[in-house]
Coordinates of C-alpha atoms in Angstrom, one line a residue:
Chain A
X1 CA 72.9 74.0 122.2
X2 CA 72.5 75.5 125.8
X3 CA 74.8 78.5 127.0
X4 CA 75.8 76.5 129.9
X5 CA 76.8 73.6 127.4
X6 CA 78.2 74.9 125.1
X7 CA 80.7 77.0 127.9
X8 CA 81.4 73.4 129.9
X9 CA 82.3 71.7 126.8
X10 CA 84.5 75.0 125.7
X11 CA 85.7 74.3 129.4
X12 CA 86.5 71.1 128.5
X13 CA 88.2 71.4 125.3
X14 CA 90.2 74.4 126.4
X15 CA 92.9 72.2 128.4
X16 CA 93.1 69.1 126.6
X17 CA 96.3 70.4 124.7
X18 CA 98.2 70.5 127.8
X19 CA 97.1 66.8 129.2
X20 CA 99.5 64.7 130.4
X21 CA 98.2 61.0 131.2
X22 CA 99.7 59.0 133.9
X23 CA 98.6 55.1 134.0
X24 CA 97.2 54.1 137.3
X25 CA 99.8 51.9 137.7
X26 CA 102.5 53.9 138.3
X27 CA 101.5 55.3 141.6
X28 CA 102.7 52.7 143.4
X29 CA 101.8 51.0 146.9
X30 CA 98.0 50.8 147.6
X31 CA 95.9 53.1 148.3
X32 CA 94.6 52.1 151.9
X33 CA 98.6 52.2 152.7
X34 CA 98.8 55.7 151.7
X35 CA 96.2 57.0 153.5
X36 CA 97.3 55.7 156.4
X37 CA 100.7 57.4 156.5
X38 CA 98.9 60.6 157.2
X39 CA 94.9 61.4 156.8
X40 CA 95.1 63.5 154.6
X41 CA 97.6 63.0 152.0
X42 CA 97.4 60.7 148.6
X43 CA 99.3 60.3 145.8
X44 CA 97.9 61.6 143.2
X45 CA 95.2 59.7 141.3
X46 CA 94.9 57.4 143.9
X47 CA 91.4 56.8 144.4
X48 CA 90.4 57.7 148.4
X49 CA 90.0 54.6 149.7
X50 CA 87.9 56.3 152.7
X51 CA 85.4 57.8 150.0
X52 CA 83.0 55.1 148.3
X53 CA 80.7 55.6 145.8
X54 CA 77.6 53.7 143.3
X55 CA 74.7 52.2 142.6
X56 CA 72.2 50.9 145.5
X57 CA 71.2 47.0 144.0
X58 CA 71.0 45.5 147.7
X59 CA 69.8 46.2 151.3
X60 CA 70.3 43.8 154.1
X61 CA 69.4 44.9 157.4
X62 CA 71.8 47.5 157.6
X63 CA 73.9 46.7 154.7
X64 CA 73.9 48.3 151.7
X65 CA 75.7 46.8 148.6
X66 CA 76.0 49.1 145.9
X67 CA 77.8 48.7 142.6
X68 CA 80.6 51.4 141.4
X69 CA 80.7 53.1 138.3
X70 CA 83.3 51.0 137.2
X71 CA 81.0 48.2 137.8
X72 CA 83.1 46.6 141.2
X73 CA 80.6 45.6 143.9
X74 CA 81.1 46.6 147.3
X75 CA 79.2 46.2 151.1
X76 CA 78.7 49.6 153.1
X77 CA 77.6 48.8 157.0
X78 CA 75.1 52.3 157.8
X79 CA 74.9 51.8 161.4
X80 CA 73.5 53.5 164.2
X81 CA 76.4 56.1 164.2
X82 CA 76.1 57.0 160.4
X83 CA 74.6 60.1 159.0
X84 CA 72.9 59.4 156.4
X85 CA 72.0 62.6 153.7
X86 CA 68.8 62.0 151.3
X87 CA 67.8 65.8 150.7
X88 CA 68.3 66.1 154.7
X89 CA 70.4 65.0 157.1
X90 CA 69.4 62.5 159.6
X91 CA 67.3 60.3 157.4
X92 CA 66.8 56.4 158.4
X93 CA 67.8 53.9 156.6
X94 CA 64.8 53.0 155.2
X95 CA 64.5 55.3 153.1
X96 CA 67.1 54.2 151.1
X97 CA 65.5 52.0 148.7
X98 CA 67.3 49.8 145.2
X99 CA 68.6 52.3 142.4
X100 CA 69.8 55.3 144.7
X101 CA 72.6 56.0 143.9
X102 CA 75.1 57.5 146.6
X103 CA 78.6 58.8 148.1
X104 CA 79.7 57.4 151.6
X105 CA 82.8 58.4 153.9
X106 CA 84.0 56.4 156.4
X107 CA 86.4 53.2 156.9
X108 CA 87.2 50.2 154.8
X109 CA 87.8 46.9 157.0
X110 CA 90.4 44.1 156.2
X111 CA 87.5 42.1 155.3
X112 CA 86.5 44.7 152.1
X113 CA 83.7 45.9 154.5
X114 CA 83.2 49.8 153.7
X115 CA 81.7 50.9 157.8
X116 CA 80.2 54.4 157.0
X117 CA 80.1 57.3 159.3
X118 CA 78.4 59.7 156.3
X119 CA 76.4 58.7 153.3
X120 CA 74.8 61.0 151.0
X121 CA 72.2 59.5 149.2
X122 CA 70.9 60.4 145.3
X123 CA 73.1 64.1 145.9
X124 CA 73.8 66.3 143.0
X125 CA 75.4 69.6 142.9
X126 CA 75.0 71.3 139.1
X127 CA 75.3 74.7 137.7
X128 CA 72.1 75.7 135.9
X129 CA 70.6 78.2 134.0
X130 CA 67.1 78.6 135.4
X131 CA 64.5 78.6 132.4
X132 CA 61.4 78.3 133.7
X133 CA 59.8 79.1 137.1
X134 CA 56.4 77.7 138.7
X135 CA 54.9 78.3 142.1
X136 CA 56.4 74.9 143.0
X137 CA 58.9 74.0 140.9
X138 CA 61.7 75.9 138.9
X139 CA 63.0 74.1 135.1
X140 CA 66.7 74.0 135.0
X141 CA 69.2 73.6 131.9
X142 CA 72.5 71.3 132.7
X143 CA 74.9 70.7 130.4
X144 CA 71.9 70.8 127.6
X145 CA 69.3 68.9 129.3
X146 CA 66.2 69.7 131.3
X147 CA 65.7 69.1 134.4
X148 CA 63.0 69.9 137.0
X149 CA 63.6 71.2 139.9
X150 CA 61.0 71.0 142.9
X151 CA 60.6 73.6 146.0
X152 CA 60.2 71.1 148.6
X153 CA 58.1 73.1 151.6
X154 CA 60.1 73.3 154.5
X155 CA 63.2 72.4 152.8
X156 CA 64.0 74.0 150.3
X157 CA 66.2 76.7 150.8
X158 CA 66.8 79.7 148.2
X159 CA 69.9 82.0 148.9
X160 CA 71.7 84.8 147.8
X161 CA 75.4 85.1 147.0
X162 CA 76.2 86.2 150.1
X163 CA 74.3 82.7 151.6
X164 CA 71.4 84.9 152.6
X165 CA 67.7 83.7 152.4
X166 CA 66.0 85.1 149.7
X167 CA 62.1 85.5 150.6
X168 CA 59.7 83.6 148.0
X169 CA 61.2 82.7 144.5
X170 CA 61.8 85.8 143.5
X171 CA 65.9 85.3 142.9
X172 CA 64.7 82.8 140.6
X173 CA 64.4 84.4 136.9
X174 CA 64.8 82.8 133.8
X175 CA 67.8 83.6 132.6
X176 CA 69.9 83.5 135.7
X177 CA 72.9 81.1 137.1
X178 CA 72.3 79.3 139.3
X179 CA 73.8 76.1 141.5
X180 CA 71.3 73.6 143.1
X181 CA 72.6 70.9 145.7
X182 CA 69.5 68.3 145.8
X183 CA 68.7 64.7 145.5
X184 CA 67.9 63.4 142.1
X185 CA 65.2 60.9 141.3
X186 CA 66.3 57.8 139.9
X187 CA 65.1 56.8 136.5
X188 CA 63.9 60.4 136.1
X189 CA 65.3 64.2 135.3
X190 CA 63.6 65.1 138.3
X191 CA 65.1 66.5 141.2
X192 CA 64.3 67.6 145.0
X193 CA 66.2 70.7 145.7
X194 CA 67.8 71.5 149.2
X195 CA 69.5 74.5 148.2
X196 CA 69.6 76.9 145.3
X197 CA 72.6 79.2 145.3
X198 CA 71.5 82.5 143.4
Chain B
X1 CA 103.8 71.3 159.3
X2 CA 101.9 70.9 155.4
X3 CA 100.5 73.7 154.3
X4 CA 103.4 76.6 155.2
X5 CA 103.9 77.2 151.7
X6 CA 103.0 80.7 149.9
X7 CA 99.2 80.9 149.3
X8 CA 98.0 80.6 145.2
X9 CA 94.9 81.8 145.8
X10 CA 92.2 81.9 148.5
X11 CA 88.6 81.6 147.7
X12 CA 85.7 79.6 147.2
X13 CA 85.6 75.9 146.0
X14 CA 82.1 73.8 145.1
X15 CA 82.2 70.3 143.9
X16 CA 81.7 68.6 140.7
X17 CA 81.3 64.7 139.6
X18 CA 83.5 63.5 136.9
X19 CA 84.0 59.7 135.3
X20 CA 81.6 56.9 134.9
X21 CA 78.6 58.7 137.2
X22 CA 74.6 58.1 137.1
X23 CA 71.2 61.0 137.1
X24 CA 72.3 64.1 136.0
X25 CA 76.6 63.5 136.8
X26 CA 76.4 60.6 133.7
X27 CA 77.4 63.2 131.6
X28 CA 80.4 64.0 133.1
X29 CA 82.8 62.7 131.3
X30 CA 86.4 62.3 132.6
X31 CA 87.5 65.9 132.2
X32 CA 89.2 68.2 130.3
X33 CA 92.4 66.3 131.1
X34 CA 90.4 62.9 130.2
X35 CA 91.4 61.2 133.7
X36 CA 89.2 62.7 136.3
X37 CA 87.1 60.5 138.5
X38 CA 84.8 61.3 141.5
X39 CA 86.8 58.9 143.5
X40 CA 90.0 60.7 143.8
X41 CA 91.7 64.0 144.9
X42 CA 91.0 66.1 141.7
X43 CA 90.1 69.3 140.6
X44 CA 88.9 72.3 138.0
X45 CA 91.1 75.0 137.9
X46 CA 90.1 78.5 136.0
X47 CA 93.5 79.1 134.5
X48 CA 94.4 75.6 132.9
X49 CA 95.4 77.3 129.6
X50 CA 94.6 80.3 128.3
X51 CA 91.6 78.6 126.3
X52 CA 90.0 77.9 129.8
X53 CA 91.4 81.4 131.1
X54 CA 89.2 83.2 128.1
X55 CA 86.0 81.2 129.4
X56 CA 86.4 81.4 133.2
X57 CA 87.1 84.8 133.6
X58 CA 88.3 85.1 136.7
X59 CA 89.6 88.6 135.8
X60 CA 86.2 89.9 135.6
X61 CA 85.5 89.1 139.6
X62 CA 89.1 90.6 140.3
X63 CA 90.8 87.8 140.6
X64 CA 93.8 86.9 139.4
X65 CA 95.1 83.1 139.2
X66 CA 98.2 81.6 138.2
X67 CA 98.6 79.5 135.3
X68 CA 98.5 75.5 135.9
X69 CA 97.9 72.7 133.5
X70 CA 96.7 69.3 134.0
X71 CA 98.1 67.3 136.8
X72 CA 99.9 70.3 138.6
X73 CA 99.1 69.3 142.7
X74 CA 97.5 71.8 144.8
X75 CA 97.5 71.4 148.5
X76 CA 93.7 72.3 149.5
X77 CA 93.1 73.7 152.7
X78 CA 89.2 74.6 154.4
X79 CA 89.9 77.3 157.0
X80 CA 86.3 76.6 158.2
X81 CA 87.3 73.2 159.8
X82 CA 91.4 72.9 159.6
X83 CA 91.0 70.0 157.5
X84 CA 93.5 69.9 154.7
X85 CA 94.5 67.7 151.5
X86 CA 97.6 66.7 149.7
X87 CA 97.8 66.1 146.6
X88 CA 94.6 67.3 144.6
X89 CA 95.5 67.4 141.0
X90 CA 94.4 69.4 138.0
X91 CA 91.5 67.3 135.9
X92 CA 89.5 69.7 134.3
X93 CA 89.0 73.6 133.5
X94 CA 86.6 75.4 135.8
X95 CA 84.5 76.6 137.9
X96 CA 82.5 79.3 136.0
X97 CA 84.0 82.0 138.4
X98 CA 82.9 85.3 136.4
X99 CA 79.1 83.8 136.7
X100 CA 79.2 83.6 140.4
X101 CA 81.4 87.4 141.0
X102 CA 80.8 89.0 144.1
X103 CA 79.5 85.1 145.8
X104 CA 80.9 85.3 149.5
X105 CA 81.5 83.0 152.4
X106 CA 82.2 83.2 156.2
X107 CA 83.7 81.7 158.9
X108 CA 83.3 83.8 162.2
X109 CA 85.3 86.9 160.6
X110 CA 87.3 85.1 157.9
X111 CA 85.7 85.5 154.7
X112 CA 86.5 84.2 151.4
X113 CA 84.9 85.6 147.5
X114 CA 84.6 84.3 144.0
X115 CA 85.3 80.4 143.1
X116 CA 88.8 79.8 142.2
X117 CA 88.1 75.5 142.6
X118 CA 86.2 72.9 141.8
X119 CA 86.9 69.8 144.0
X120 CA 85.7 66.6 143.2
X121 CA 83.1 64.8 145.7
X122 CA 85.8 62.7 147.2
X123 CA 87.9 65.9 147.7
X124 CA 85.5 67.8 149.0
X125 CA 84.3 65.3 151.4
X126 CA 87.3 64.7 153.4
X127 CA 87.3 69.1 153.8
X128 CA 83.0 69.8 154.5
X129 CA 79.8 67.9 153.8
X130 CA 78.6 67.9 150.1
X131 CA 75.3 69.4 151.2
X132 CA 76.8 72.3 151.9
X133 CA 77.7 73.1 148.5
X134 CA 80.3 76.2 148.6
X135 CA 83.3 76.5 151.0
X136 CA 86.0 78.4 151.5
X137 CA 89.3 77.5 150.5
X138 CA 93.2 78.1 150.8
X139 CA 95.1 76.7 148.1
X140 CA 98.8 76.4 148.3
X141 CA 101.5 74.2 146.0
X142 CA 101.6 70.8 147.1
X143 CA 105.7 71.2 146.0
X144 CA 105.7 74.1 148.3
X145 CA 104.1 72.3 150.9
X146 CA 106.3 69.5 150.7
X147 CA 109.3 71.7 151.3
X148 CA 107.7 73.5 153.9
X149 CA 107.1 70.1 156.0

């Protein structure tokens, strides 16, 4: 078992004696009327009803309908206006394709209608340990699985702790922590890394 | 105003997925308190329990953190932008902060070290974009923020 496993299920395990459950249910009101009270406070455990999330399974012109992890479908409008995040910011629409998955901000209409202003598309954030480095590509251990990692000319950026760039690969050893913010690719354990925090 | 309570910590925060995910996240799980979702206000904290304490270390960066289980509410501040959240709750036991001493973060001239938080992607979202992976944070009590309204 991986250090970096073993440590997030330790992590995980370490709290549990202290959890306290509270059903959804007992929040009370819903959860577009809480967030319009004030921008930016919710009950807690009240899912952000500004913040959408799933599975890509249809495009339309410029709707998207995606399917959430809890398996509820919903329509996300990506207009002209929207930002939309697939290893850079400022990507078209097209290349969004079925199976990305993604996150979205922006503003859900009275007709269930989720209008975007941001949508990150196939984004992952993960603390690694870095086992293995190539000219191109780096592989990563998360949570006990492999993953690649692949130095994307021209955007990839490597930095330091202090968010300085750090010339060539050369903060990259096996053996070291690190946290990569890139875009997965679907159906694989591949990813395309924007940033690799050192 | 929100917010005018004492400060609990101030540091650095990153983001984590949690709950039914896909890729890499589907692993997730819903947390050391079982209930965490990407969807909502939540968060890791380093000093859940003393269990968690003993693997986060945030001693070992300097830093020394209160001690809140699941569920206590954190109003979440980014000094960066202004933008603010009430209530993020306590879901899970992290970040790693002793494997990331000495990481730093600025604003202009206000600068921030070590992770004390790990937001989830809804959380973060409403305070900076994902991409940008670290920001700097200013936690408070959401109780003490109440009062101070």
């Amino acid at each position: 078992m991986s250090d970096v496993l073993r440590r997030r299920r330790f992590l995980s395990n370490a709290v549990l004696g202290s959890a306290t459950v509270i059903g959804a249910d007992a929040l009370g009101g819903s959860p577009a009327q809480a967030i319009a009270h004030a921008g930016h406070r919710l009950p807690p455990k009240t899912p952000d009803p500004n913040f959408a999330e799933g599975k890509v399974i249809g495009i339309h012109g410029s709707r998207l309908t995606v399917t959430s992890p809890e398996l509820l479908l919903q329509r996300i409008e990506v207009g002209e206006e929207t930002d939309v995040w697939k290893l850079r910011h400022g990507v078209s629409l097209d290349q969004v394709k079925v199976g990305d998955v993604l996150y979205a901000r922006g503003t859900a209409g009275p007709d269930g209608l989720f209008v975007a202003d941001l949508v990150w598309v196939n984004i992952v954030n993960l603390h690694v340990l870095v086992v293995g480095s190539e000219p191109n590509r780096v592989h990563l251990d998360h949570g006990g699985g492999r993953l690649v990692g692949h130095i994307v000319p021209g955007t990839t950026a490597v930095v330091d702790r202090l968010a300085r760039p750090v010339r060539e690969m050369s903060g990259l050893s096996v053996g070291r922590h690190a946290q990569v913010v890139g875009a997965w690719r679907p159906g694989t354990n591949e990813i395309d890394i924007a940033t690799i925090l050192t | 105003m929100a917010g005018n309570g004492p400060v609990v910590a101030r540091g650095l925060s990153t983001w984590f997925c949690c709950g039914p995910s896909y890729g890499p996240c589907s692993t997730a799980g819903g947390g050391a308190c079982g209930d965490c979702r990407s969807s909502r206000w939540q968060c890791a904290w380093p000093n859940a329990s003393q269990a968690c304490f003993d693997i986060t270390r945030p001693d070992r960066c300097g830093v020394s953190l209160p001690r809140y289980g699941c569920d206590h509410g954190f109003h979440v501040a980014n000094p960066c932008t202004g933008k603010s959240l009430e209530t993020v709750t306590i879901a899970d036991c992290g970040p790693d902060t002793d494997r990331f001493c000495r990481e730093r973060r600025c604003c202009g001239d206000d600068c921030s070290s070590h992770r004390i938080l790990d937001l989830t992607p809804a959380a973060f979202s409403r305070l900076a974009d994902l991409a940008a992976g670290v920001i700097q944070v200013v936690v408070r009590n959401a109780s003490d923020a109440r009062e101070a309204t």
